Amino acid sequence: MSIEERLKELGIVLPEAAAPVASYQPVVVHGGFAHVSGQLPFVDGVLATGRLGEDVDLDGGMEAARACGLMILAQLKAAGVLERVERVVKLGAFVSSTADFTGQPKVANGASDLMFEVFGEKGRHARAAVGVPVLPLGAAVEVDAIIAISGS
């Protein structure tokens, strides 16, 4: 089954790949890997902003991380490599959070669970989940990825 078919089966519609907000490439393909720049969480076309532990709850953070994961998939599709995914190697989750919020790993599960849902065992990956005081544009979460791809 293709990834597009799997997405349809899951009822997932990918958002349009977001344009970069600064001077970088959304996806760089090199040496059998697609390196996906940090993606921000657009939920129903609106950027999910705020800080975990302040004005965003755990469920909202997980939804934001899932939205970042959807944007990673959208960027892979826009780069023409979505169907070439062999393995999700690593995700990096950055969670805008207060000093006393310690649920970053649970927030990151929003993106991690999506990768498993879409790719099955190929979606299991290494991961970092860290708290930061602020993210670009006031985003609640940002997630980047390293994806192994086939062919050239």
mmCIF file of C-alpha atoms in Angstrom:
data_model
loop_
_atom_site.group_PDB
_atom_site.id
_atom_site.type_symbol
_atom_site.label_atom_id
_atom_site.label_comp_id
_atom_site.label_asym_id
_atom_site.label_seq_id
_atom_site.Cartn_x
_atom_site.Cartn_y
_atom_site.Cartn_z
ATOM 1 C CA MET A 1 0.000 0.000 0.000
ATOM 2 C CA SER A 2 1.331 3.440 -0.894
ATOM 3 C CA ILE A 3 1.680 6.126 1.747
ATOM 4 C CA GLU A 4 -0.999 8.185 -0.016
ATOM 5 C CA GLU A 5 -3.365 5.191 0.212
ATOM 6 C CA ARG A 6 -2.491 4.720 3.882
ATOM 7 C CA LEU A 7 -3.215 8.383 4.613
ATOM 8 C CA LYS A 8 -6.563 8.094 2.850
ATOM 9 C CA GLU A 9 -7.369 4.928 4.813
ATOM 10 C CA LEU A 10 -6.615 6.813 8.053
ATOM 11 C CA GLY A 11 -8.724 9.786 6.959
ATOM 12 C CA ILE A 12 -5.694 12.074 7.041
ATOM 13 C CA VAL A 13 -5.558 15.028 4.677
ATOM 14 C CA LEU A 14 -2.146 16.657 4.583
ATOM 15 C CA PRO A 15 -1.944 20.436 4.830
ATOM 16 C CA GLU A 16 -0.247 22.438 2.118
ATOM 17 C CA ALA A 17 3.503 22.493 2.781
ATOM 18 C CA ALA A 18 4.389 25.735 4.550
ATOM 19 C CA ALA A 19 6.868 28.118 2.976
ATOM 20 C CA PRO A 20 10.045 28.787 4.988
ATOM 21 C CA VAL A 21 9.792 31.712 7.414
ATOM 22 C CA ALA A 22 13.520 32.516 7.097
ATOM 23 C CA SER A 23 16.581 31.636 5.000
ATOM 24 C CA TYR A 24 16.585 27.819 4.845
ATOM 25 C CA GLN A 25 15.271 24.891 2.817
ATOM 26 C CA PRO A 26 12.257 22.965 4.171
ATOM 27 C CA VAL A 27 13.803 19.644 3.062
ATOM 28 C CA VAL A 28 17.358 18.762 2.080
ATOM 29 C CA VAL A 29 17.878 15.342 0.518
ATOM 30 C CA HIS A 30 21.431 14.024 0.766
ATOM 31 C CA GLY A 31 23.103 10.647 1.180
ATOM 32 C CA GLY A 32 19.894 8.616 1.369
ATOM 33 C CA PHE A 33 18.292 10.877 3.961
ATOM 34 C CA ALA A 34 15.714 13.643 3.894
ATOM 35 C CA HIS A 35 16.477 16.228 6.558
ATOM 36 C CA VAL A 36 13.276 18.109 7.318
ATOM 37 C CA SER A 37 13.635 21.539 8.889
ATOM 38 C CA GLY A 38 11.658 22.324 12.018
ATOM 39 C CA GLN A 39 7.953 22.468 11.244
ATOM 40 C CA LEU A 40 5.435 24.569 13.107
ATOM 41 C CA PRO A 41 1.940 23.450 14.150
ATOM 42 C CA PHE A 42 -0.851 24.687 11.913
ATOM 43 C CA VAL A 43 -4.195 23.381 13.154
ATOM 44 C CA ASP A 44 -7.015 24.100 10.690
ATOM 45 C CA GLY A 45 -4.732 26.647 9.022
ATOM 46 C CA VAL A 46 -4.028 28.572 12.241
ATOM 47 C CA LEU A 47 -0.667 28.520 14.024
ATOM 48 C CA ALA A 48 -0.966 26.908 17.468
ATOM 49 C CA THR A 49 0.778 29.341 19.806
ATOM 50 C CA GLY A 50 1.411 29.588 23.531
ATOM 51 C CA ARG A 51 3.405 27.829 26.233
ATOM 52 C CA LEU A 52 2.867 24.478 27.862
ATOM 53 C CA GLY A 53 2.377 24.904 31.585
ATOM 54 C CA GLU A 54 1.019 28.407 31.034
ATOM 55 C CA ASP A 55 -1.779 28.718 28.472
ATOM 56 C CA VAL A 56 -1.575 25.409 26.559
ATOM 57 C CA ASP A 57 -2.583 22.118 28.213
ATOM 58 C CA LEU A 58 -1.062 18.698 27.533
ATOM 59 C CA ASP A 59 -3.756 17.698 25.023
ATOM 60 C CA GLY A 60 -3.284 20.976 23.152
ATOM 61 C CA GLY A 61 0.456 20.385 23.068
ATOM 62 C CA MET A 62 0.023 16.856 21.738
ATOM 63 C CA GLU A 63 -2.355 18.148 19.048
ATOM 64 C CA ALA A 64 0.230 20.794 18.114
ATOM 65 C CA ALA A 65 2.983 18.160 17.873
ATOM 66 C CA ARG A 66 0.735 16.004 15.659
ATOM 67 C CA ALA A 67 0.164 19.058 13.447
ATOM 68 C CA CYS A 68 3.955 19.434 13.167
ATOM 69 C CA GLY A 69 4.136 15.778 12.146
ATOM 70 C CA LEU A 70 1.511 16.335 9.467
ATOM 71 C CA MET A 71 3.551 19.258 8.156
ATOM 72 C CA ILE A 72 6.659 17.040 8.058
ATOM 73 C CA LEU A 73 4.708 14.609 5.859
ATOM 74 C CA ALA A 74 3.464 17.507 3.716
ATOM 75 C CA GLN A 75 7.051 18.723 3.246
ATOM 76 C CA LEU A 76 8.188 15.215 2.254
ATOM 77 C CA LYS A 77 5.355 15.075 -0.281
ATOM 78 C CA ALA A 78 6.228 18.523 -1.670
ATOM 79 C CA ALA A 79 9.865 17.410 -2.014
ATOM 80 C CA GLY A 80 8.721 14.328 -3.954
ATOM 81 C CA VAL A 81 10.066 11.797 -1.451
ATOM 82 C CA LEU A 82 7.032 10.763 0.632
ATOM 83 C CA GLU A 83 6.621 7.464 -1.206
ATOM 84 C CA ARG A 84 10.358 6.770 -0.843
ATOM 85 C CA VAL A 85 10.362 6.734 2.973
ATOM 86 C CA GLU A 86 12.204 3.665 4.247
ATOM 87 C CA ARG A 87 12.382 4.653 7.910
ATOM 88 C CA VAL A 88 11.702 7.572 10.209
ATOM 89 C CA VAL A 89 15.126 7.772 11.844
ATOM 90 C CA LYS A 90 14.778 10.629 14.340
ATOM 91 C CA LEU A 91 12.425 13.373 15.425
ATOM 92 C CA GLY A 92 13.445 16.417 17.407
ATOM 93 C CA ALA A 93 10.616 18.029 19.368
ATOM 94 C CA PHE A 94 10.963 21.508 20.814
ATOM 95 C CA VAL A 95 8.222 22.447 23.263
ATOM 96 C CA SER A 96 7.664 26.031 24.351
ATOM 97 C CA SER A 97 7.152 25.536 28.064
ATOM 98 C CA THR A 98 7.456 27.034 31.501
ATOM 99 C CA ALA A 99 10.400 26.121 33.732
ATOM 100 C CA ASP A 100 8.256 23.761 35.815
ATOM 101 C CA PHE A 101 6.583 21.905 32.913
ATOM 102 C CA THR A 102 8.153 18.454 32.491
ATOM 103 C CA GLY A 103 5.758 16.760 30.059
ATOM 104 C CA GLN A 104 7.780 17.408 26.895
ATOM 105 C CA PRO A 105 8.014 13.656 26.075
ATOM 106 C CA LYS A 106 4.224 13.298 26.269
ATOM 107 C CA VAL A 107 3.754 16.352 24.045
ATOM 108 C CA ALA A 108 6.213 14.907 21.492
ATOM 109 C CA ASN A 109 4.157 11.710 21.382
ATOM 110 C CA GLY A 110 1.678 13.629 19.224
ATOM 111 C CA ALA A 111 4.210 13.547 16.362
ATOM 112 C CA SER A 112 5.741 10.172 17.248
ATOM 113 C CA ASP A 113 2.393 8.376 17.378
ATOM 114 C CA LEU A 114 1.471 9.850 13.984
ATOM 115 C CA MET A 115 4.642 8.437 12.407
ATOM 116 C CA PHE A 116 3.838 4.964 13.743
ATOM 117 C CA GLU A 117 0.220 5.305 12.618
ATOM 118 C CA VAL A 118 1.271 6.170 9.057
ATOM 119 C CA PHE A 119 4.418 4.068 8.577
ATOM 120 C CA GLY A 120 3.945 1.195 11.035
ATOM 121 C CA GLU A 121 7.231 -0.221 12.344
ATOM 122 C CA LYS A 122 9.143 1.975 9.851
ATOM 123 C CA GLY A 123 7.761 4.928 11.788
ATOM 124 C CA ARG A 124 9.412 3.991 15.103
ATOM 125 C CA HIS A 125 12.328 6.344 15.653
ATOM 126 C CA ALA A 126 14.885 7.852 17.984
ATOM 127 C CA ARG A 127 13.829 11.175 19.466
ATOM 128 C CA ALA A 128 14.715 14.206 21.518
ATOM 129 C CA ALA A 129 12.036 16.212 23.344
ATOM 130 C CA VAL A 130 13.203 19.408 24.979
ATOM 131 C CA GLY A 131 11.618 22.408 26.623
ATOM 132 C CA VAL A 132 12.490 25.879 25.374
ATOM 133 C CA PRO A 133 11.356 29.322 26.543
ATOM 134 C CA VAL A 134 10.180 30.536 23.128
ATOM 135 C CA LEU A 135 9.789 29.291 19.545
ATOM 136 C CA PRO A 136 9.500 31.135 16.212
ATOM 137 C CA LEU A 137 6.266 33.113 15.799
ATOM 138 C CA GLY A 138 5.243 32.116 19.331
ATOM 139 C CA ALA A 139 4.569 28.503 18.273
ATOM 140 C CA ALA A 140 3.764 26.024 21.031
ATOM 141 C CA VAL A 141 5.785 23.205 19.439
ATOM 142 C CA GLU A 142 8.301 22.704 16.619
ATOM 143 C CA VAL A 143 9.387 19.306 15.263
ATOM 144 C CA ASP A 144 12.170 18.429 12.821
ATOM 145 C CA ALA A 145 13.009 15.047 11.289
ATOM 146 C CA ILE A 146 15.623 12.824 9.716
ATOM 147 C CA ILE A 147 14.072 10.332 7.312
ATOM 148 C CA ALA A 148 15.834 7.499 5.472
ATOM 149 C CA ILE A 149 14.685 7.318 1.845
ATOM 150 C CA SER A 150 15.211 4.873 -0.986
ATOM 151 C CA GLY A 151 16.704 5.521 -4.424
ATOM 152 C CA SER A 152 17.655 8.853 -5.857
#
